[in-house]
Short mmCIF file of C-alpha atoms in Angstrom, two decimals:
data_model
loop_
_atom_site.label_atom_id
_atom_site.label_comp_id
_atom_site.label_asym_id
_atom_site.label_seq_id
_atom_site.Cartn_x
_atom_site.Cartn_y
_atom_site.Cartn_z
CA LEU A 27 -126.54 -73.84 -94.03
CA THR A 28 -129.15 -73.64 -96.77
CA MET A 29 -131.91 -73.02 -94.21
CA LYS A 30 -129.90 -70.29 -92.52
CA LYS A 31 -129.43 -68.43 -95.82
CA ARG A 32 -133.13 -68.70 -96.56
CA THR A 33 -134.03 -67.32 -93.12
CA ASP A 34 -131.61 -64.41 -93.54
CA LYS A 35 -133.08 -63.62 -96.95
CA ASN A 36 -136.60 -63.35 -95.55
CA ALA A 37 -135.64 -61.58 -92.32
CA VAL A 38 -137.30 -58.26 -91.56
CA LYS A 39 -136.27 -55.90 -88.79
CA LYS A 40 -138.63 -55.20 -85.95
CA PRO A 41 -139.64 -51.51 -86.11
CA ASN A 42 -136.97 -49.32 -84.50
CA ALA A 43 -138.08 -48.89 -80.89
CA LEU A 44 -136.54 -45.45 -80.37
CA LEU A 45 -138.06 -44.06 -83.56
CA TYR A 46 -141.43 -45.72 -83.02
CA PHE A 47 -141.90 -44.71 -79.37
CA CYS A 48 -140.98 -41.12 -80.24
CA VAL A 49 -143.15 -40.79 -83.35
CA ALA A 50 -146.25 -42.89 -82.59
CA PRO A 51 -147.20 -41.11 -79.32
CA PHE A 52 -146.81 -37.77 -81.10
CA PHE A 53 -149.23 -38.83 -83.84
CA ARG A 54 -151.63 -40.22 -81.25
CA VAL A 55 -151.77 -36.93 -79.32
CA TYR A 56 -151.58 -34.62 -82.37
CA TYR A 57 -154.31 -36.45 -84.25
CA ARG A 58 -156.57 -36.41 -81.21
CA LEU A 59 -156.10 -32.68 -80.61
CA HIS A 60 -155.85 -31.38 -84.20
CA TYR A 61 -157.93 -33.80 -86.26
CA HIS A 62 -160.22 -34.81 -83.38
CA GLN A 63 -159.53 -38.51 -83.85
CA THR A 64 -161.30 -40.84 -81.44
CA ILE A 65 -160.07 -44.42 -80.92
CA THR A 66 -162.36 -47.16 -79.63
CA LYS A 67 -161.12 -50.68 -78.95
CA LYS A 68 -163.64 -53.50 -78.73
CA ASN A 69 -163.05 -57.07 -77.50
CA MET A 70 -159.28 -56.75 -77.80
CA GLU A 71 -158.40 -57.91 -74.26
CA ASP A 72 -157.59 -61.49 -75.23
CA ILE A 73 -155.87 -60.77 -78.56
CA LYS A 74 -152.14 -61.31 -78.24
CA PRO A 75 -149.37 -61.33 -80.88
CA PRO A 76 -148.76 -62.75 -83.37
CA TYR A 77 -151.69 -61.49 -85.41
CA LEU A 78 -152.53 -59.68 -88.63
CA VAL A 79 -153.95 -56.14 -88.75
CA VAL A 80 -156.06 -55.12 -91.76
CA ALA A 81 -157.21 -51.56 -92.41
CA GLY A 82 -159.10 -49.57 -95.02
CA HIS A 83 -156.98 -47.24 -97.14
CA ALA A 84 -158.94 -44.02 -97.47
CA GLY A 85 -156.30 -41.31 -97.38
CA TRP A 86 -152.67 -40.32 -96.96
CA LEU A 87 -152.79 -40.38 -93.15
CA ASP A 88 -153.75 -44.04 -92.79
CA PHE A 89 -150.34 -45.31 -91.70
CA ALA A 90 -150.22 -42.78 -88.88
CA ILE A 91 -153.90 -43.35 -88.03
CA THR A 92 -153.37 -47.10 -87.74
CA SER A 93 -150.17 -46.70 -85.71
CA ALA A 94 -151.93 -44.35 -83.31
CA ALA A 95 -154.84 -46.78 -82.97
CA MET A 96 -152.59 -49.78 -82.25
CA PHE A 97 -150.16 -48.00 -79.89
CA PRO A 98 -148.13 -49.20 -77.99
CA HIS A 99 -147.83 -52.24 -80.26
CA ARG A 100 -145.14 -52.06 -82.92
CA MET A 101 -146.13 -53.47 -86.30
CA ASN A 102 -144.36 -54.51 -89.47
CA TYR A 103 -146.31 -52.76 -92.21
CA VAL A 104 -146.62 -54.02 -95.75
CA GLY A 105 -145.96 -51.05 -98.05
CA ALA A 106 -145.68 -50.32 -101.76
CA TYR A 107 -142.26 -51.03 -103.24
CA ASN A 108 -142.33 -47.53 -104.76
CA PHE A 109 -141.39 -46.08 -101.37
CA PHE A 110 -138.14 -48.04 -101.49
CA ARG A 111 -137.13 -46.40 -104.75
CA ASP A 112 -136.38 -43.18 -102.85
CA PRO A 113 -133.05 -43.39 -100.95
CA VAL A 114 -134.27 -41.44 -97.93
CA LEU A 115 -137.61 -43.23 -97.68
CA LYS A 116 -135.88 -46.58 -98.16
CA HIS A 117 -133.69 -45.91 -95.14
CA VAL A 118 -136.68 -44.86 -93.02
CA MET A 119 -138.89 -47.73 -94.21
CA THR A 120 -136.18 -50.30 -93.58
CA GLY A 121 -135.62 -48.93 -90.08
CA MET A 122 -139.35 -49.17 -89.41
CA GLY A 123 -139.44 -52.78 -90.60
CA VAL A 124 -141.73 -52.12 -93.57
CA ILE A 125 -142.14 -55.10 -95.89
CA PRO A 126 -141.91 -53.98 -99.55
CA LYS A 127 -144.52 -55.34 -101.96
CA HIS A 128 -145.08 -54.76 -105.66
CA GLN A 129 -148.65 -53.51 -105.99
CA PHE A 130 -151.25 -55.73 -107.69
CA THR A 131 -148.75 -58.52 -108.40
CA ASN A 132 -148.25 -61.97 -106.91
CA ASP A 133 -145.23 -61.03 -104.77
CA ILE A 134 -143.96 -64.28 -103.25
CA ALA A 135 -141.01 -62.53 -101.58
CA ALA A 136 -143.35 -60.26 -99.63
CA ILE A 137 -145.44 -63.24 -98.48
CA LYS A 138 -142.31 -64.98 -97.17
CA LYS A 139 -141.33 -61.87 -95.24
CA ILE A 140 -144.83 -61.60 -93.73
CA LYS A 141 -144.60 -65.24 -92.66
CA TYR A 142 -141.18 -64.59 -91.13
CA CYS A 143 -142.56 -61.76 -88.98
CA ILE A 144 -145.52 -63.84 -87.82
CA ASN A 145 -143.18 -66.71 -86.92
CA GLN A 146 -141.22 -64.23 -84.83
CA GLY A 147 -144.35 -63.51 -82.80
CA ARG A 148 -144.95 -60.05 -84.25
CA ILE A 149 -147.89 -58.06 -85.62
CA VAL A 150 -148.09 -57.43 -89.36
CA ALA A 151 -150.31 -54.66 -90.76
CA LEU A 152 -151.53 -54.35 -94.32
CA PHE A 153 -154.05 -52.44 -96.43
CA PRO A 154 -155.82 -55.09 -98.55
CA HIS A 155 -157.23 -52.66 -101.11
CA GLY A 156 -153.72 -51.81 -102.18
CA CYS A 157 -154.10 -48.10 -102.87
CA LEU A 158 -155.86 -44.95 -101.71
CA SER A 159 -159.54 -44.21 -102.18
CA ASN A 160 -160.61 -42.13 -105.17
CA GLU A 161 -164.03 -40.97 -103.98
CA GLY A 162 -164.33 -41.81 -100.26
CA ARG A 163 -165.05 -45.52 -100.67
CA PRO A 164 -162.59 -48.42 -100.97
CA GLY A 165 -160.39 -48.04 -104.02
CA GLY A 166 -157.80 -50.27 -105.61
CA TYR A 167 -158.47 -53.96 -105.94
CA ALA A 168 -158.48 -56.24 -102.90
CA VAL A 169 -157.26 -59.48 -104.44
CA PHE A 170 -158.77 -62.74 -103.21
CA GLY A 171 -155.25 -63.80 -102.30
CA VAL A 172 -155.56 -61.93 -99.01
CA ALA A 173 -157.94 -64.66 -97.81
CA LYS A 174 -155.46 -67.33 -98.83
CA LEU A 175 -152.71 -65.45 -96.98
CA ILE A 176 -154.84 -65.30 -93.83
CA LYS A 177 -155.53 -69.03 -93.97
CA HIS A 178 -151.83 -69.68 -94.57
CA LEU A 179 -150.79 -67.61 -91.53
CA GLY A 180 -153.39 -69.10 -89.20
CA VAL A 181 -153.32 -66.23 -86.69
CA PRO A 182 -156.04 -63.83 -85.45
CA VAL A 183 -157.03 -60.94 -87.70
CA VAL A 184 -157.75 -57.49 -86.26
CA ALA A 185 -159.46 -54.66 -88.17
CA VAL A 186 -158.76 -50.94 -87.90
CA LYS A 187 -161.76 -49.11 -89.35
CA THR A 188 -161.72 -45.32 -89.68
CA ASP A 189 -164.46 -42.95 -90.79
CA GLY A 190 -163.38 -39.47 -91.88
CA SER A 191 -159.86 -40.32 -93.09
CA TYR A 192 -160.66 -39.56 -96.73
CA LEU A 193 -162.29 -36.25 -95.91
CA THR A 194 -159.30 -35.29 -93.75
CA ARG A 195 -156.62 -35.95 -96.38
CA PRO A 196 -157.80 -37.36 -99.72
CA ARG A 197 -155.32 -38.44 -102.38
CA TRP A 198 -156.00 -35.45 -104.63
CA THR A 199 -155.11 -32.63 -102.22
CA LYS A 200 -151.74 -31.51 -100.88
CA THR A 201 -153.03 -30.35 -97.51
CA ALA A 202 -155.06 -31.90 -94.69
CA ARG A 203 -158.29 -30.56 -93.19
CA ALA A 204 -159.29 -30.69 -89.53
CA GLY A 205 -162.72 -32.11 -88.77
CA ARG A 206 -163.20 -35.50 -87.15
CA MET A 207 -162.02 -39.08 -87.53
CA GLU A 208 -163.58 -42.04 -85.76
CA THR A 209 -161.38 -45.15 -85.48
CA THR A 210 -162.51 -48.52 -84.18
CA VAL A 211 -160.22 -51.48 -83.49
CA PHE A 212 -161.76 -54.95 -83.20
CA PRO A 213 -161.03 -58.63 -83.93
CA VAL A 214 -162.42 -59.98 -87.20
CA LEU A 215 -161.24 -63.58 -87.09
CA MET A 216 -159.87 -65.78 -84.35
CA ALA A 217 -157.03 -68.15 -85.24
CA GLU A 218 -159.25 -71.22 -85.38
CA GLU A 219 -161.75 -69.46 -87.64
CA THR A 220 -159.05 -68.82 -90.25
CA GLN A 221 -158.83 -72.60 -90.61
CA THR A 222 -162.48 -73.67 -90.27
CA LEU A 223 -164.06 -71.00 -92.48
CA SER A 224 -163.84 -71.15 -96.27
CA ALA A 225 -161.57 -68.70 -98.09
CA GLU A 226 -164.70 -67.02 -99.46
CA ALA A 227 -166.09 -66.52 -95.95
CA VAL A 228 -162.75 -65.19 -94.70
CA TYR A 229 -162.54 -62.74 -97.60
CA SER A 230 -166.11 -61.52 -97.10
CA ARG A 231 -165.67 -60.98 -93.37
CA VAL A 232 -162.43 -59.02 -93.81
CA MET A 233 -163.82 -56.82 -96.60
CA ASP A 234 -166.95 -56.05 -94.56
CA ALA A 235 -164.83 -55.14 -91.53
CA ILE A 236 -162.70 -52.55 -93.34
CA ASP A 237 -165.42 -51.12 -95.58
CA PHE A 238 -165.95 -47.36 -95.42
CA ASP A 239 -167.99 -44.65 -97.11
CA ASP A 240 -166.95 -41.20 -95.94
CA TYR A 241 -169.68 -39.31 -97.79
CA ALA A 242 -172.45 -41.55 -96.45
CA TRP A 243 -170.91 -41.02 -92.99
CA GLN A 244 -170.76 -37.26 -93.57
CA ARG A 245 -174.35 -37.03 -94.79
CA LYS A 246 -175.56 -38.95 -91.73
CA HIS A 247 -174.04 -36.53 -89.22
CA PRO A 248 -172.37 -33.55 -90.94
CA VAL A 249 -168.98 -32.54 -89.59
CA PRO A 250 -167.45 -29.14 -90.49
CA PHE A 251 -163.85 -29.30 -91.70
CA LYS A 252 -161.36 -26.45 -91.46
CA GLY A 253 -158.87 -25.90 -94.25
CA ARG A 254 -157.79 -23.70 -97.14
CA ASN A 255 -158.34 -24.17 -100.87
CA LEU A 256 -160.67 -27.07 -100.19
CA ALA A 257 -161.36 -27.90 -103.84
CA GLU A 258 -157.85 -27.55 -105.27
CA GLY A 259 -156.78 -30.75 -107.02
CA VAL A 260 -160.24 -32.31 -107.25
CA GLU A 261 -160.06 -32.23 -111.07
CA TYR A 262 -157.65 -35.15 -110.78
CA VAL A 263 -160.60 -37.26 -109.61
CA LEU A 264 -163.53 -35.51 -111.33
CA TYR A 265 -162.93 -35.23 -115.06
CA ARG A 266 -166.38 -34.92 -116.72
CA CYS A 267 -168.59 -31.82 -116.66
CA PRO A 268 -172.17 -32.78 -115.73
CA LYS A 269 -173.57 -29.81 -117.66
CA CYS A 270 -171.92 -29.92 -121.10
CA GLY A 271 -170.48 -33.43 -120.93
CA GLU A 272 -166.97 -32.38 -121.92
CA GLU A 273 -164.06 -34.27 -120.38
CA PHE A 274 -160.79 -33.00 -118.88
CA THR A 275 -162.07 -29.42 -118.86
CA LEU A 276 -162.55 -28.95 -115.12
CA LYS A 277 -160.23 -26.57 -113.29
CA SER A 278 -160.04 -25.93 -109.55
CA GLU A 279 -159.03 -22.76 -107.73
CA GLY A 280 -159.50 -22.17 -104.04
CA ASN A 281 -162.89 -23.62 -103.09
CA ARG A 282 -164.25 -23.59 -106.66
CA LEU A 283 -164.34 -26.09 -109.52
CA THR A 284 -165.16 -24.68 -112.98
CA CYS A 285 -165.63 -26.14 -116.46
CA GLU A 286 -163.39 -24.24 -118.85
CA VAL A 287 -165.80 -24.89 -121.74
CA CYS A 288 -169.27 -24.01 -120.42
CA GLY A 289 -168.40 -22.17 -117.19
CA ASN A 290 -170.41 -24.53 -114.94
CA THR A 291 -169.11 -23.82 -111.43
CA VAL A 292 -169.50 -25.37 -107.97
CA ARG A 293 -168.12 -24.39 -104.56
CA MET A 294 -166.90 -26.80 -101.90
CA ASN A 295 -168.30 -25.82 -98.50
CA GLN A 296 -167.04 -26.48 -94.97
CA TYR A 297 -168.69 -29.90 -95.00
CA LEU A 298 -166.65 -30.76 -98.12
CA MET A 299 -169.85 -30.97 -100.14
CA PHE A 300 -170.52 -29.07 -103.36
CA GLU A 301 -172.89 -26.10 -103.66
CA PRO A 302 -174.04 -24.46 -106.92
CA GLU A 303 -172.49 -21.15 -107.97
CA ASN A 304 -175.82 -20.02 -109.44
CA GLU A 305 -179.26 -21.30 -110.43
CA SER A 306 -178.04 -22.69 -113.77
CA THR A 307 -175.31 -24.85 -112.21
CA VAL A 308 -175.59 -28.58 -112.85
CA TYR A 309 -173.83 -30.53 -110.11
CA PHE A 310 -173.69 -33.39 -107.62
CA ASP A 311 -173.46 -32.63 -103.92
CA GLY A 312 -170.55 -35.00 -103.25
CA ILE A 313 -167.48 -36.36 -105.00
CA ASP A 314 -168.92 -39.87 -104.63
CA LYS A 315 -172.05 -39.15 -106.73
CA TRP A 316 -170.04 -37.20 -109.33
CA TYR A 317 -167.61 -40.13 -109.54
CA ASP A 318 -170.53 -42.56 -110.01
CA PHE A 319 -171.85 -40.37 -112.83
CA GLN A 320 -168.50 -40.59 -114.60
CA THR A 321 -168.38 -44.35 -114.09
CA GLU A 322 -171.83 -44.87 -115.62
CA CYS A 323 -170.87 -42.78 -118.65
CA LEU A 324 -167.70 -44.82 -119.08
CA LYS A 325 -169.61 -48.11 -118.81
CA GLU A 326 -171.66 -47.02 -121.83
CA GLU A 327 -168.49 -46.23 -123.78
CA LEU A 328 -167.05 -49.65 -122.97
CA GLU A 329 -170.10 -51.39 -124.46
CA ASP A 330 -168.54 -50.62 -127.84
CA GLU A 331 -166.26 -53.57 -128.68
CA ASN A 332 -164.02 -51.10 -130.55
CA PHE A 333 -163.56 -48.90 -127.47
CA ARG A 334 -160.22 -47.13 -127.56
CA MET A 335 -158.83 -44.20 -125.62
CA THR A 336 -155.43 -42.59 -126.10
CA ALA A 337 -153.16 -40.05 -124.46
CA GLN A 338 -149.81 -38.46 -125.17
CA THR A 339 -147.33 -39.46 -122.50
CA GLU A 340 -143.79 -39.60 -121.20
CA LEU A 341 -142.55 -43.11 -120.37
CA ARG A 342 -140.30 -43.91 -117.40
CA PHE A 343 -138.85 -47.20 -116.15
CA ALA A 344 -137.36 -48.19 -112.83
CA GLU A 345 -133.93 -49.18 -114.06
CA PRO A 346 -131.95 -51.81 -112.09
CA GLU A 347 -129.54 -50.57 -109.44
CA LYS A 348 -130.96 -47.04 -109.63
CA TYR A 349 -133.32 -45.05 -107.42
CA GLY A 350 -136.45 -43.41 -108.80
CA TYR A 351 -137.81 -43.81 -112.33
CA GLN A 352 -135.70 -42.93 -115.34
CA HIS A 353 -136.90 -41.17 -118.50
CA GLN A 354 -137.18 -43.51 -121.50
CA GLY A 355 -139.01 -41.49 -124.11
CA PHE A 356 -142.26 -39.96 -125.36
CA GLY A 357 -145.14 -41.49 -127.26
CA GLU A 358 -148.78 -42.47 -127.22
CA ILE A 359 -150.48 -44.80 -124.76
CA ALA A 360 -153.70 -46.52 -125.80
CA LEU A 361 -156.30 -48.56 -123.92
CA THR A 362 -158.70 -51.10 -125.40
CA ARG A 363 -160.68 -53.91 -123.79
CA GLU A 364 -157.78 -56.23 -124.69
CA ALA A 365 -154.57 -54.35 -123.84
CA ILE A 366 -152.68 -51.23 -122.88
CA THR A 367 -150.14 -50.37 -125.56
CA TYR A 368 -147.36 -47.81 -125.79
CA THR A 369 -146.03 -46.64 -129.15
CA GLY A 370 -143.13 -44.23 -129.12
CA THR A 371 -139.46 -43.87 -128.27
CA VAL A 372 -137.56 -45.94 -125.73
CA LYS A 373 -134.02 -44.66 -125.26
CA GLY A 374 -134.05 -43.06 -128.68
CA GLU A 375 -135.44 -46.04 -130.57
CA GLN A 376 -138.99 -46.39 -131.90
CA LYS A 377 -140.68 -49.27 -130.07
CA GLY A 378 -144.03 -50.73 -129.13
CA ILE A 379 -144.99 -52.21 -125.75
CA ILE A 380 -148.07 -54.40 -125.33
CA LEU A 381 -149.50 -55.10 -121.86
CA PRO A 382 -152.48 -57.52 -121.96
CA MET A 383 -155.47 -56.48 -119.84
CA LYS A 384 -155.87 -60.00 -118.40
CA LEU A 385 -152.59 -59.39 -116.52
CA ILE A 386 -153.60 -55.94 -115.19
CA PRO A 387 -156.00 -56.04 -112.22
CA MET A 388 -155.50 -52.35 -111.41
CA ILE A 389 -153.22 -49.42 -112.23
CA PRO A 390 -151.75 -47.45 -109.33
CA TYR A 391 -151.66 -43.71 -109.79
CA ALA A 392 -150.66 -40.54 -107.99
CA ALA A 393 -153.13 -37.70 -108.44
CA GLY A 394 -151.67 -35.00 -110.66
CA GLU A 395 -148.48 -37.02 -111.25
CA TYR A 396 -148.63 -40.36 -113.07
CA ILE A 397 -150.22 -43.75 -113.68
CA GLU A 398 -148.35 -47.06 -113.50
CA VAL A 399 -148.78 -50.38 -115.26
CA ALA A 400 -146.94 -53.35 -113.75
CA ASN A 401 -145.76 -56.43 -115.63
CA ASP A 402 -144.70 -58.61 -112.70
CA ALA A 403 -141.88 -56.63 -111.04
CA GLU A 404 -141.34 -54.38 -114.08
CA VAL A 405 -143.17 -51.09 -113.68
CA HIS A 406 -144.01 -48.74 -116.55
CA ARG A 407 -144.69 -45.22 -115.31
CA PHE A 408 -146.68 -42.98 -117.65
CA ILE A 409 -146.80 -39.22 -117.11
CA LEU A 410 -149.72 -38.10 -119.25
CA ALA A 411 -149.52 -34.78 -121.07
CA ASP A 412 -152.86 -33.84 -119.50
CA LEU A 413 -152.78 -35.23 -115.97
CA ARG A 414 -156.55 -34.80 -115.65
CA GLN A 415 -156.94 -37.83 -117.93
CA ALA A 416 -155.50 -40.29 -115.39
CA MET A 417 -158.69 -40.98 -113.44
CA LYS A 418 -160.56 -42.10 -116.55
CA TRP A 419 -157.79 -44.62 -117.19
CA VAL A 420 -157.99 -45.89 -113.61
CA ILE A 421 -161.77 -46.34 -113.74
CA ALA A 422 -161.67 -47.90 -117.21
CA VAL A 423 -159.12 -50.53 -116.21
CA GLY A 424 -161.26 -51.50 -113.21
CA LEU A 425 -164.39 -51.79 -115.34
CA ILE A 426 -162.63 -53.85 -118.00
CA ARG A 427 -161.31 -56.20 -115.31
CA GLU A 428 -164.76 -56.69 -113.85
CA LYS A 429 -166.63 -57.33 -117.09
CA TYR A 430 -164.31 -58.18 -119.95
CA SER A 431 -161.13 -59.75 -118.57
CA SER A 432 -160.98 -63.40 -117.54
#
């Protein structure tokens, strides 16, 4: 009886066949015709379920891209628990057999559900980096635990690698662009290799297989992309002016990005690269190089042991038995090399919240919307007064983790 209850608790539905076989073929055809997606499968003839699918997470279309690439196989995806906090999405996700997981936490319940699906002879798909790319290269934080999970499952691992996904629909824009996407599906590890190789070797092979760099790919063989207002929203990734050095002063409109302090302006062309507005413009040709410039500047700031950055914010919690995130109050959020702290109101009372950096591997964020800090399953959502500040917080947390946190 005890075993039966445990099995029921971990059970996950197989993706709804009617919904899947209606939607997936549509994406496969539409993406091929509209976004010019090509799909190449290599050495997949002998790979049979159960197995694990891993994919890079470049842009918003990755779930559909991966489903199109793996068609006609149905997969149980691992997805962020945030999706289940919307009543409509929860219904859809549950019907599609999505396994909810709290981002950047040790979610034992999700691991048990993954194991259940594998034991049922299914395919499970996940995005090890955990969140979308910021600048066209892997973002988030691929925890080493993915290698331990692979060794625990003991089944083949298949990679879905796509070039052009970020350029087609990056996290900072509301609309997609049509250019080209090149998807390759191939085995990374056979079942026996998951047991004979070290966890370090497994991790390295998986990370290499799903690595991507859309701007390096674009520079190698430029692809024109069709779309409107190509630069709108890019200030949620690029926050520092390369000419005057001011931060959070960039403003996009149409295909242009302008510094509101010094007037430095660039235009995004059909190749999604930047061009100067005039001879005095100081710029980088791609988001990736601009992003690297910001990162190097921030590294210098972090050398100061008294580093501290602050922002005015609204605080929201995901309250039990409720959908969405509920307003708690307003205050100030601060980041040091030791902790993220919130000082302000929580349900009308003045309070302080301390979140140690050693427990924060990464902070999820939605461009132009919010950042989140998780404490196990408890999620603090911060809506900054100036949403352009969010990317500096995201980069800073990653840098602190790499150099200063144990």
